[in-house]
Amino acid sequence: MGRIFSGIQPTSNLTLGNYLGAIKNWVTMQSEHDSIFCVVDMHAITVPQEPEALRKATYEALATYIACGIDPKKSTLFVQSHVPQHAELAWYLNCATPMGWLNRMTQFKDKAGKNRDSVMTGLYTYPVLMAADILIYHATHVPVGEDQKQHVELCRDIAISFNQRFEREVFTVPQPIMPKQGARIKSLRDGTKKMSKSDPSDMSRINLTDDADTIAKKIRKATSDADVLPSEVKGLESRPEAENLVTIYAALAETTMDKVLGEFAGQGFGVFKPALANLAVEKLAPITKRTQELLSDKGEIEAVMRQGRDKLIPMANKTLDDVKQAMGFVTL
Ligand code: AQP
């Protein structure tokens, strides 16, 4: 049994992409692994956040984890800024990570776009903080969507080079784990872009707080095409929107795309979209309802946050001691 670590930024409401790419996998894995799940608020501030919105989204994210099936009795749940040791380790790792490695990170290029000189430094060094999040707990596996795979690979490189430089196994080298279905859910408006919390168009995503009518409306209005569905996955090539909707159906139904096409081959979106909307509402409505129930008692959510923080601080301190010892700091 290994240890898994993963997190989501409370930049806004969590989306269907976060659920299918990450949380759904966490729920399955928590029974077999020592599991730590974090609301990564310090990552969220790498782009500007309204303070009240950040606080609200942090409570919502933790409530959503529980509503999706993460059990605080099986898994450790916490908020990143409650364990400030992550930030301290990130500094040591910043001093052990070549800039050339960060220059290759595609997420920075996507998010900074043409504004490379005006975005905050934290957006550039974000992957180093993510490496600290993972390495501080000696996680062996990191369940993420495809967009985060490159950051986990960077984390591996940092761990390997640190261990070599200081000639001891200070860090465990983790592996990324991605779901078979749903590793990259695309925008409902543009099948070439990923579904993202921060997309300016709310119609581009399904939020885990959307009610049944909103979910059905967003699926009805999702971009698709005029062709019927093919009988094999190969037939979805060059049809990114159609491929995305079939992927979402398969991931929600916990089946394969081939089986979905077996059922809907020859049918148009006039038939497929209502079926997908029904399935999405059936799977997501209980999550939304439970999230709202949990949010009505912030004390309970804070108790889970405290329990996670109190369990993790000693573990984090132990890793920091090892790192400082290896690097040559005077420890008292
Ligand atoms: N569209 C997606 N498909 C599959 N997995 C996804 N994830 C995010 N979007 C998709 C996975 O969710 C986890 C948490 O990601 P995050 O929200 O912390 O950061 P992100 O990857 O940058 O996601 P967003 O929605 O695009 O956030 P913003 O808009 O705040 O930048 C990760 O495991 C990620 O792979």
mmCIF file of C-alpha atoms and ligand atoms in Angstrom:
data_model
loop_
_atom_site.group_PDB
_atom_site.id
_atom_site.type_symbol
_atom_site.label_atom_id
_atom_site.label_comp_id
_atom_site.label_asym_id
_atom_site.label_seq_id
_atom_site.Cartn_x
_atom_site.Cartn_y
_atom_site.Cartn_z
ATOM 1 C CA MET A 1 0.000 0.000 0.000
ATOM 2 C CA GLY A 2 1.463 3.306 -1.103
ATOM 3 C CA ARG A 3 0.538 6.841 -0.160
ATOM 4 C CA ILE A 4 -1.401 9.086 -2.514
ATOM 5 C CA PHE A 5 -1.478 12.851 -2.490
ATOM 6 C CA SER A 6 -3.533 15.158 -4.679
ATOM 7 C CA GLY A 7 -5.235 18.540 -4.577
ATOM 8 C CA ILE A 8 -7.441 21.025 -6.392
ATOM 9 C CA GLN A 9 -7.221 24.812 -6.430
ATOM 10 C CA PRO A 10 -10.179 26.680 -4.920
ATOM 11 C CA THR A 11 -10.155 29.167 -7.777
ATOM 12 C CA SER A 12 -13.908 28.795 -8.290
ATOM 13 C CA ASN A 13 -16.553 26.054 -8.180
ATOM 14 C CA LEU A 14 -15.115 22.634 -8.982
ATOM 15 C CA THR A 15 -16.063 21.297 -12.399
ATOM 16 C CA LEU A 16 -16.990 18.025 -14.039
ATOM 17 C CA GLY A 17 -13.363 18.001 -15.308
ATOM 18 C CA ASN A 18 -12.049 18.040 -11.730
ATOM 19 C CA TYR A 19 -14.508 15.277 -10.815
ATOM 20 C CA LEU A 20 -13.820 12.908 -13.708
ATOM 21 C CA GLY A 21 -10.105 13.718 -14.035
ATOM 22 C CA ALA A 22 -9.262 13.639 -10.341
ATOM 23 C CA ILE A 23 -11.798 13.218 -7.514
ATOM 24 C CA LYS A 24 -13.581 10.148 -8.907
ATOM 25 C CA ASN A 25 -10.246 8.358 -9.032
ATOM 26 C CA TRP A 26 -9.429 9.490 -5.485
ATOM 27 C CA VAL A 27 -12.651 7.930 -4.213
ATOM 28 C CA THR A 28 -11.676 4.540 -5.645
ATOM 29 C CA MET A 29 -8.094 4.759 -4.467
ATOM 30 C CA GLN A 30 -8.772 5.831 -0.883
ATOM 31 C CA SER A 31 -9.673 2.282 0.182
ATOM 32 C CA GLU A 32 -6.370 0.829 -0.994
ATOM 33 C CA HIS A 33 -3.971 3.634 -0.109
ATOM 34 C CA ASP A 34 -3.025 5.925 2.701
ATOM 35 C CA SER A 35 -4.639 9.002 1.118
ATOM 36 C CA ILE A 36 -4.069 12.724 1.587
ATOM 37 C CA PHE A 37 -6.253 15.248 -0.261
ATOM 38 C CA CYS A 38 -5.631 18.951 -0.121
ATOM 39 C CA VAL A 39 -7.444 22.139 -1.061
ATOM 40 C CA VAL A 40 -4.479 23.984 -2.553
ATOM 41 C CA ASP A 41 -5.330 27.576 -1.675
ATOM 42 C CA MET A 42 -1.715 28.735 -1.952
ATOM 43 C CA HIS A 43 -1.775 27.625 -5.599
ATOM 44 C CA ALA A 44 -5.020 29.531 -6.144
ATOM 45 C CA ILE A 45 -3.325 32.862 -5.335
ATOM 46 C CA THR A 46 -0.883 32.452 -8.224
ATOM 47 C CA VAL A 47 -3.584 34.357 -10.119
ATOM 48 C CA PRO A 48 -5.490 37.240 -8.466
ATOM 49 C CA GLN A 49 -8.310 36.145 -6.121
ATOM 50 C CA GLU A 50 -10.970 38.146 -4.333
ATOM 51 C CA PRO A 51 -10.403 37.356 -0.621
ATOM 52 C CA GLU A 52 -14.050 36.545 0.192
ATOM 53 C CA ALA A 53 -14.430 34.433 -2.942
ATOM 54 C CA LEU A 54 -11.275 32.476 -2.077
ATOM 55 C CA ARG A 55 -12.519 31.775 1.457
ATOM 56 C CA LYS A 56 -15.922 30.635 0.154
ATOM 57 C CA ALA A 57 -14.381 28.437 -2.555
ATOM 58 C CA THR A 58 -12.063 26.813 -0.005
ATOM 59 C CA TYR A 59 -14.994 25.681 2.169
ATOM 60 C CA GLU A 60 -16.891 24.597 -0.960
ATOM 61 C CA ALA A 61 -13.993 22.554 -2.303
ATOM 62 C CA LEU A 62 -13.569 20.629 0.923
ATOM 63 C CA ALA A 63 -17.334 20.049 1.172
ATOM 64 C CA THR A 64 -17.357 18.863 -2.452
ATOM 65 C CA TYR A 65 -14.575 16.341 -1.776
ATOM 66 C CA ILE A 66 -16.690 14.814 0.985
ATOM 67 C CA ALA A 67 -19.898 14.986 -1.081
ATOM 68 C CA CYS A 68 -18.153 13.147 -3.949
ATOM 69 C CA GLY A 69 -17.332 10.284 -1.594
ATOM 70 C CA ILE A 70 -14.011 11.133 0.052
ATOM 71 C CA ASP A 71 -14.446 9.800 3.561
ATOM 72 C CA PRO A 72 -12.647 11.816 6.267
ATOM 73 C CA LYS A 73 -12.395 8.599 8.299
ATOM 74 C CA LYS A 74 -10.421 6.885 5.521
ATOM 75 C CA SER A 75 -8.557 9.845 4.018
ATOM 76 C CA THR A 76 -6.799 12.889 5.408
ATOM 77 C CA LEU A 77 -8.344 16.146 4.144
ATOM 78 C CA PHE A 78 -6.782 19.539 4.744
ATOM 79 C CA VAL A 79 -6.159 23.053 3.475
ATOM 80 C CA GLN A 80 -2.666 23.749 2.146
ATOM 81 C CA SER A 81 -2.102 27.076 3.940
ATOM 82 C CA HIS A 82 -2.849 25.384 7.279
ATOM 83 C CA VAL A 83 0.452 23.510 6.915
ATOM 84 C CA PRO A 84 2.892 26.329 6.119
ATOM 85 C CA GLN A 85 5.752 23.815 5.961
ATOM 86 C CA HIS A 86 4.791 23.351 2.255
ATOM 87 C CA ALA A 87 5.919 26.926 1.565
ATOM 88 C CA GLU A 88 9.175 26.459 3.441
ATOM 89 C CA LEU A 89 10.007 23.296 1.499
ATOM 90 C CA ALA A 90 9.074 25.066 -1.743
ATOM 91 C CA TRP A 91 11.781 27.637 -1.017
ATOM 92 C CA TYR A 92 14.457 24.977 -0.568
ATOM 93 C CA LEU A 93 13.275 23.278 -3.770
ATOM 94 C CA ASN A 94 13.252 26.609 -5.644
ATOM 95 C CA CYS A 95 16.954 26.727 -4.869
ATOM 96 C CA ALA A 96 17.390 23.213 -6.280
ATOM 97 C CA THR A 97 15.356 23.564 -9.511
ATOM 98 C CA PRO A 98 16.970 24.942 -12.696
ATOM 99 C CA MET A 99 14.945 27.696 -14.423
ATOM 100 C CA GLY A 100 15.253 25.753 -17.678
ATOM 101 C CA TRP A 101 13.021 23.036 -16.213
ATOM 102 C CA LEU A 102 10.305 25.576 -15.358
ATOM 103 C CA ASN A 103 10.630 27.214 -18.783
ATOM 104 C CA ARG A 104 9.363 23.966 -20.328
ATOM 105 C CA MET A 105 6.086 23.924 -18.358
ATOM 106 C CA THR A 106 3.217 24.230 -20.805
ATOM 107 C CA GLN A 107 0.664 25.291 -18.185
ATOM 108 C CA PHE A 108 2.670 28.463 -17.444
ATOM 109 C CA LYS A 109 2.857 29.221 -21.162
ATOM 110 C CA ASP A 110 -0.920 28.672 -21.524
ATOM 111 C CA LYS A 111 -1.872 30.696 -18.450
ATOM 112 C CA ALA A 112 0.636 33.539 -18.899
ATOM 113 C CA GLY A 113 0.038 33.786 -22.657
ATOM 114 C CA LYS A 114 1.266 37.127 -23.930
ATOM 115 C CA ASN A 115 1.457 38.559 -20.386
ATOM 116 C CA ARG A 116 4.645 36.790 -19.294
ATOM 117 C CA ASP A 117 6.121 39.962 -17.803
ATOM 118 C CA SER A 118 3.050 41.039 -15.858
ATOM 119 C CA VAL A 119 1.844 37.752 -14.320
ATOM 120 C CA MET A 120 3.048 37.094 -10.785
ATOM 121 C CA THR A 121 6.236 35.165 -10.057
ATOM 122 C CA GLY A 122 4.194 32.576 -8.143
ATOM 123 C CA LEU A 123 2.528 31.432 -11.378
ATOM 124 C CA TYR A 124 5.974 30.601 -12.750
ATOM 125 C CA THR A 125 7.191 28.774 -9.636
ATOM 126 C CA TYR A 126 3.808 27.038 -9.011
ATOM 127 C CA PRO A 127 5.172 23.614 -10.099
ATOM 128 C CA VAL A 128 7.885 23.826 -7.412
ATOM 129 C CA LEU A 129 5.263 24.394 -4.711
ATOM 130 C CA MET A 130 3.338 21.437 -6.167
ATOM 131 C CA ALA A 131 6.502 19.315 -5.908
ATOM 132 C CA ALA A 132 6.821 20.385 -2.253
ATOM 133 C CA ASP A 133 3.164 19.396 -1.613
ATOM 134 C CA ILE A 134 3.844 15.887 -2.880
ATOM 135 C CA LEU A 135 7.370 15.324 -1.575
ATOM 136 C CA ILE A 136 6.740 16.596 1.952
ATOM 137 C CA TYR A 137 4.527 13.523 2.625
ATOM 138 C CA HIS A 138 6.613 10.967 0.683
ATOM 139 C CA ALA A 139 3.648 10.295 -1.601
ATOM 140 C CA THR A 140 4.205 7.314 -3.899
ATOM 141 C CA HIS A 141 1.342 8.070 -6.301
ATOM 142 C CA VAL A 142 -0.316 11.273 -7.502
ATOM 143 C CA PRO A 143 -3.742 10.843 -9.170
ATOM 144 C CA VAL A 144 -4.220 13.779 -11.577
ATOM 145 C CA GLY A 145 -5.767 14.679 -14.930
ATOM 146 C CA GLU A 146 -3.574 14.756 -18.021
ATOM 147 C CA ASP A 147 -2.902 18.515 -17.755
ATOM 148 C CA GLN A 148 -0.998 17.984 -14.499
ATOM 149 C CA LYS A 149 1.149 15.055 -15.686
ATOM 150 C CA GLN A 150 4.009 17.326 -16.720
ATOM 151 C CA HIS A 151 4.118 18.876 -13.235
ATOM 152 C CA VAL A 152 4.305 15.448 -11.578
ATOM 153 C CA GLU A 153 7.147 14.540 -13.941
ATOM 154 C CA LEU A 154 8.951 17.722 -12.910
ATOM 155 C CA CYS A 155 8.407 16.730 -9.272
ATOM 156 C CA ARG A 156 10.075 13.383 -10.019
ATOM 157 C CA ASP A 157 13.048 15.162 -11.621
ATOM 158 C CA ILE A 158 13.410 17.467 -8.618
ATOM 159 C CA ALA A 159 13.297 14.534 -6.169
ATOM 160 C CA ILE A 160 15.812 12.460 -8.133
ATOM 161 C CA SER A 161 18.286 15.322 -8.580
ATOM 162 C CA PHE A 162 17.976 16.386 -4.904
ATOM 163 C CA ASN A 163 18.611 12.835 -3.683
ATOM 164 C CA GLN A 164 21.635 12.550 -5.998
ATOM 165 C CA ARG A 165 23.051 15.953 -5.044
ATOM 166 C CA PHE A 166 22.883 15.247 -1.302
ATOM 167 C CA GLU A 167 23.670 11.522 -1.649
ATOM 168 C CA ARG A 168 20.731 10.239 0.384
ATOM 169 C CA GLU A 169 17.115 9.210 -0.173
ATOM 170 C CA VAL A 170 15.551 12.326 1.323
ATOM 171 C CA PHE A 171 12.559 12.158 -1.033
ATOM 172 C CA THR A 172 10.364 9.341 -2.354
ATOM 173 C CA VAL A 173 10.027 9.576 -6.150
ATOM 174 C CA PRO A 174 6.263 9.591 -6.956
ATOM 175 C CA GLN A 175 4.338 8.278 -9.978
ATOM 176 C CA PRO A 176 1.448 10.077 -11.705
ATOM 177 C CA ILE A 177 -1.781 8.075 -12.078
ATOM 178 C CA MET A 178 -4.405 9.057 -14.618
ATOM 179 C CA PRO A 179 -7.940 7.710 -15.069
ATOM 180 C CA LYS A 180 -8.641 5.497 -18.100
ATOM 181 C CA GLN A 181 -11.668 7.625 -18.974
ATOM 182 C CA GLY A 182 -11.892 11.342 -18.322
ATOM 183 C CA ALA A 183 -8.227 12.327 -17.985
ATOM 184 C CA ARG A 184 -8.901 15.336 -20.216
ATOM 185 C CA ILE A 185 -12.472 16.628 -20.311
ATOM 186 C CA LYS A 186 -12.900 19.393 -22.879
ATOM 187 C CA SER A 187 -14.865 22.633 -22.846
ATOM 188 C CA LEU A 188 -18.527 22.259 -23.834
ATOM 189 C CA ARG A 189 -18.089 25.211 -26.209
ATOM 190 C CA ASP A 190 -14.804 24.209 -27.857
ATOM 191 C CA GLY A 191 -13.652 20.601 -28.008
ATOM 192 C CA THR A 192 -10.017 21.638 -28.470
ATOM 193 C CA LYS A 193 -9.798 23.423 -25.073
ATOM 194 C CA LYS A 194 -9.899 21.751 -21.661
ATOM 195 C CA MET A 195 -12.882 22.305 -19.389
ATOM 196 C CA SER A 196 -11.609 24.821 -16.867
ATOM 197 C CA LYS A 197 -12.928 26.582 -13.756
ATOM 198 C CA SER A 198 -11.507 29.872 -14.959
ATOM 199 C CA ASP A 199 -12.937 29.837 -18.499
ATOM 200 C CA PRO A 200 -14.860 33.136 -18.802
ATOM 201 C CA SER A 201 -17.869 31.269 -20.228
ATOM 202 C CA ASP A 202 -19.940 29.442 -17.600
ATOM 203 C CA MET A 203 -21.589 27.511 -20.473
ATOM 204 C CA SER A 204 -18.196 25.906 -21.227
ATOM 205 C CA ARG A 205 -18.299 23.782 -18.090
ATOM 206 C CA ILE A 206 -20.527 21.882 -15.705
ATOM 207 C CA ASN A 207 -19.950 23.091 -12.158
ATOM 208 C CA LEU A 208 -20.456 20.612 -9.346
ATOM 209 C CA THR A 209 -22.802 23.227 -7.845
ATOM 210 C CA ASP A 210 -25.083 23.439 -10.927
ATOM 211 C CA ASP A 211 -28.693 22.382 -10.435
ATOM 212 C CA ALA A 212 -30.396 19.775 -12.627
ATOM 213 C CA ASP A 213 -31.949 22.319 -15.027
ATOM 214 C CA THR A 214 -28.636 24.106 -15.535
ATOM 215 C CA ILE A 215 -26.785 20.840 -16.208
ATOM 216 C CA ALA A 216 -29.427 19.781 -18.765
ATOM 217 C CA LYS A 217 -29.359 23.220 -20.430
ATOM 218 C CA LYS A 218 -25.560 23.260 -20.697
ATOM 219 C CA ILE A 219 -25.506 19.811 -22.294
ATOM 220 C CA ARG A 220 -28.341 20.720 -24.674
ATOM 221 C CA LYS A 221 -26.425 23.813 -25.774
ATOM 222 C CA ALA A 222 -23.010 22.107 -25.916
ATOM 223 C CA THR A 223 -21.282 22.466 -29.269
ATOM 224 C CA SER A 224 -21.680 19.295 -31.344
ATOM 225 C CA ASP A 225 -21.992 18.507 -35.057
ATOM 226 C CA ALA A 226 -24.653 17.430 -37.520
ATOM 227 C CA ASP A 227 -23.396 13.852 -38.058
ATOM 228 C CA VAL A 228 -24.705 10.725 -36.382
ATOM 229 C CA LEU A 229 -22.517 8.850 -33.894
ATOM 230 C CA PRO A 230 -20.203 6.235 -35.413
ATOM 231 C CA SER A 231 -20.030 2.613 -34.290
ATOM 232 C CA GLU A 232 -16.316 2.778 -33.346
ATOM 233 C CA VAL A 233 -14.113 5.248 -31.479
ATOM 234 C CA LYS A 234 -11.971 5.690 -34.614
ATOM 235 C CA GLY A 235 -14.976 7.359 -36.246
ATOM 236 C CA LEU A 236 -14.745 10.213 -33.689
ATOM 237 C CA GLU A 237 -11.371 11.350 -35.026
ATOM 238 C CA SER A 238 -11.536 15.019 -36.112
ATOM 239 C CA ARG A 239 -14.830 15.395 -34.221
ATOM 240 C CA PRO A 240 -13.474 16.786 -30.897
ATOM 241 C CA GLU A 241 -16.842 17.947 -29.546
ATOM 242 C CA ALA A 242 -18.531 14.617 -30.312
ATOM 243 C CA GLU A 243 -15.573 12.748 -28.824
ATOM 244 C CA ASN A 244 -15.780 14.874 -25.673
ATOM 245 C CA LEU A 245 -19.497 14.201 -25.118
ATOM 246 C CA VAL A 246 -19.009 10.458 -25.625
ATOM 247 C CA THR A 247 -16.009 10.542 -23.231
ATOM 248 C CA ILE A 248 -18.122 12.275 -20.573
ATOM 249 C CA TYR A 249 -20.914 9.714 -21.013
ATOM 250 C CA ALA A 250 -18.485 6.770 -20.726
ATOM 251 C CA ALA A 251 -16.731 8.215 -17.668
ATOM 252 C CA LEU A 252 -20.006 8.971 -15.859
ATOM 253 C CA ALA A 253 -21.484 5.566 -16.737
ATOM 254 C CA GLU A 254 -18.188 3.854 -15.792
ATOM 255 C CA THR A 255 -18.059 2.052 -19.095
ATOM 256 C CA THR A 256 -15.965 2.245 -22.274
ATOM 257 C CA MET A 257 -16.483 4.581 -25.230
ATOM 258 C CA ASP A 258 -16.896 1.503 -27.444
ATOM 259 C CA LYS A 259 -19.845 0.347 -25.355
ATOM 260 C CA VAL A 260 -21.426 3.813 -25.467
ATOM 261 C CA LEU A 261 -21.079 3.862 -29.251
ATOM 262 C CA GLY A 262 -22.462 0.323 -29.376
ATOM 263 C CA GLU A 263 -25.636 1.732 -27.835
ATOM 264 C CA PHE A 264 -25.876 5.034 -29.740
ATOM 265 C CA ALA A 265 -24.293 4.307 -33.164
ATOM 266 C CA GLY A 266 -26.375 5.839 -35.949
ATOM 267 C CA GLN A 267 -28.152 8.255 -33.586
ATOM 268 C CA GLY A 268 -27.747 12.035 -33.762
ATOM 269 C CA PHE A 269 -27.200 14.483 -30.914
ATOM 270 C CA GLY A 270 -30.942 15.053 -30.684
ATOM 271 C CA VAL A 271 -31.057 11.617 -29.030
ATOM 272 C CA PHE A 272 -27.612 11.479 -27.434
ATOM 273 C CA LYS A 273 -27.661 14.827 -25.613
ATOM 274 C CA PRO A 274 -30.886 14.179 -23.632
ATOM 275 C CA ALA A 275 -29.520 10.755 -22.625
ATOM 276 C CA LEU A 276 -26.254 12.369 -21.491
ATOM 277 C CA ALA A 277 -28.145 15.107 -19.625
ATOM 278 C CA ASN A 278 -30.198 12.492 -17.745
ATOM 279 C CA LEU A 279 -27.086 10.543 -16.827
ATOM 280 C CA ALA A 280 -25.204 13.665 -15.696
ATOM 281 C CA VAL A 281 -28.112 14.830 -13.532
ATOM 282 C CA GLU A 282 -28.493 11.341 -12.022
ATOM 283 C CA LYS A 283 -24.796 11.216 -11.081
ATOM 284 C CA LEU A 284 -24.206 14.842 -10.106
ATOM 285 C CA ALA A 285 -27.439 15.910 -8.365
ATOM 286 C CA PRO A 286 -26.686 13.905 -5.185
ATOM 287 C CA ILE A 287 -23.215 15.529 -5.041
ATOM 288 C CA THR A 288 -24.632 19.047 -5.322
ATOM 289 C CA LYS A 289 -27.280 18.316 -2.692
ATOM 290 C CA ARG A 290 -24.788 16.834 -0.224
ATOM 291 C CA THR A 291 -22.340 19.736 -0.767
ATOM 292 C CA GLN A 292 -25.053 22.233 0.156
ATOM 293 C CA GLU A 293 -25.993 20.214 3.271
ATOM 294 C CA LEU A 294 -22.354 20.117 4.381
ATOM 295 C CA LEU A 295 -21.915 23.838 3.787
ATOM 296 C CA SER A 296 -24.739 24.576 6.193
ATOM 297 C CA ASP A 297 -22.455 23.517 9.044
ATOM 298 C CA LYS A 298 -19.075 25.196 8.603
ATOM 299 C CA GLY A 299 -18.064 23.940 12.060
ATOM 300 C CA GLU A 300 -18.107 20.372 10.793
ATOM 301 C CA ILE A 301 -15.983 21.272 7.771
ATOM 302 C CA GLU A 302 -13.531 23.146 9.985
ATOM 303 C CA ALA A 303 -13.279 20.119 12.274
ATOM 304 C CA VAL A 304 -12.186 18.027 9.271
ATOM 305 C CA MET A 305 -9.680 20.743 8.285
ATOM 306 C CA ARG A 306 -8.242 20.839 11.838
ATOM 307 C CA GLN A 307 -7.988 17.079 12.086
ATOM 308 C CA GLY A 308 -6.037 16.954 8.795
ATOM 309 C CA ARG A 309 -3.749 19.824 9.773
ATOM 310 C CA ASP A 310 -2.948 18.326 13.176
ATOM 311 C CA LYS A 311 -2.119 14.949 11.684
ATOM 312 C CA LEU A 312 0.059 16.317 8.890
ATOM 313 C CA ILE A 313 2.166 18.994 10.593
ATOM 314 C CA PRO A 314 4.388 16.466 12.421
ATOM 315 C CA MET A 315 4.920 14.506 9.166
ATOM 316 C CA ALA A 316 5.795 17.696 7.307
ATOM 317 C CA ASN A 317 8.202 18.811 10.034
ATOM 318 C CA LYS A 318 10.011 15.480 9.910
ATOM 319 C CA THR A 319 10.634 15.852 6.156
ATOM 320 C CA LEU A 320 11.773 19.452 6.625
ATOM 321 C CA ASP A 321 14.262 18.339 9.302
ATOM 322 C CA ASP A 322 15.696 15.731 6.908
ATOM 323 C CA VAL A 323 15.939 18.282 4.092
ATOM 324 C CA LYS A 324 17.652 20.880 6.281
ATOM 325 C CA GLN A 325 20.041 18.306 7.687
ATOM 326 C CA ALA A 326 20.938 17.184 4.146
ATOM 327 C CA MET A 327 21.418 20.751 2.880
ATOM 328 C CA GLY A 328 23.657 21.825 5.743
ATOM 329 C CA PHE A 329 21.431 24.053 7.867
ATOM 330 C CA VAL A 330 22.217 24.253 11.580
ATOM 331 C CA THR A 331 19.296 22.509 13.310
ATOM 332 C CA LEU A 332 18.859 22.968 17.040
HETATM 333 N N1 AQP B 1 -10.746 19.367 -17.901
HETATM 334 C C1 AQP B 1 -10.175 18.487 -17.082
HETATM 335 N N2 AQP B 1 -10.173 17.174 -17.393
HETATM 336 C C2 AQP B 1 -9.604 16.275 -16.558
HETATM 337 N N3 AQP B 1 -8.990 16.600 -15.386
HETATM 338 C C3 AQP B 1 -8.979 17.897 -15.052
HETATM 339 N N4 AQP B 1 -8.476 18.543 -13.985
HETATM 340 C C4 AQP B 1 -8.729 19.866 -14.105
HETATM 341 N N5 AQP B 1 -9.390 20.113 -15.252
HETATM 342 C C5 AQP B 1 -9.557 18.907 -15.867
HETATM 343 C C6 AQP B 1 -7.782 17.895 -12.886
HETATM 344 O O1 AQP B 1 -8.302 18.381 -11.669
HETATM 345 C C7 AQP B 1 -7.248 18.458 -10.708
HETATM 346 C C8 AQP B 1 -7.193 19.800 -10.083
HETATM 347 O O2 AQP B 1 -6.862 20.775 -11.031
HETATM 348 P P1 AQP B 1 -6.872 22.295 -10.576
HETATM 349 O O3 AQP B 1 -8.241 22.789 -10.600
HETATM 350 O O4 AQP B 1 -6.154 22.445 -9.302
HETATM 351 O O5 AQP B 1 -6.028 23.011 -11.640
HETATM 352 P P2 AQP B 1 -6.154 22.983 -13.172
HETATM 353 O O6 AQP B 1 -5.639 21.678 -13.656
HETATM 354 O O7 AQP B 1 -5.480 24.231 -13.662
HETATM 355 O O8 AQP B 1 -7.737 23.046 -13.441
HETATM 356 P P3 AQP B 1 -8.608 24.279 -13.927
HETATM 357 O O9 AQP B 1 -10.048 23.923 -13.782
HETATM 358 O O10 AQP B 1 -8.174 24.715 -15.289
HETATM 359 O O11 AQP B 1 -8.292 25.352 -12.852
HETATM 360 P P4 AQP B 1 -8.026 26.875 -13.077
HETATM 361 O O12 AQP B 1 -9.101 27.335 -14.007
HETATM 362 O O13 AQP B 1 -8.122 27.445 -11.721
HETATM 363 O O14 AQP B 1 -6.668 26.991 -13.654
HETATM 364 C C9 AQP B 1 -5.961 18.079 -11.429
HETATM 365 O O15 AQP B 1 -5.682 16.727 -11.161
HETATM 366 C C10 AQP B 1 -6.309 18.285 -12.865
HETATM 367 O O16 AQP B 1 -5.531 17.459 -13.701
#
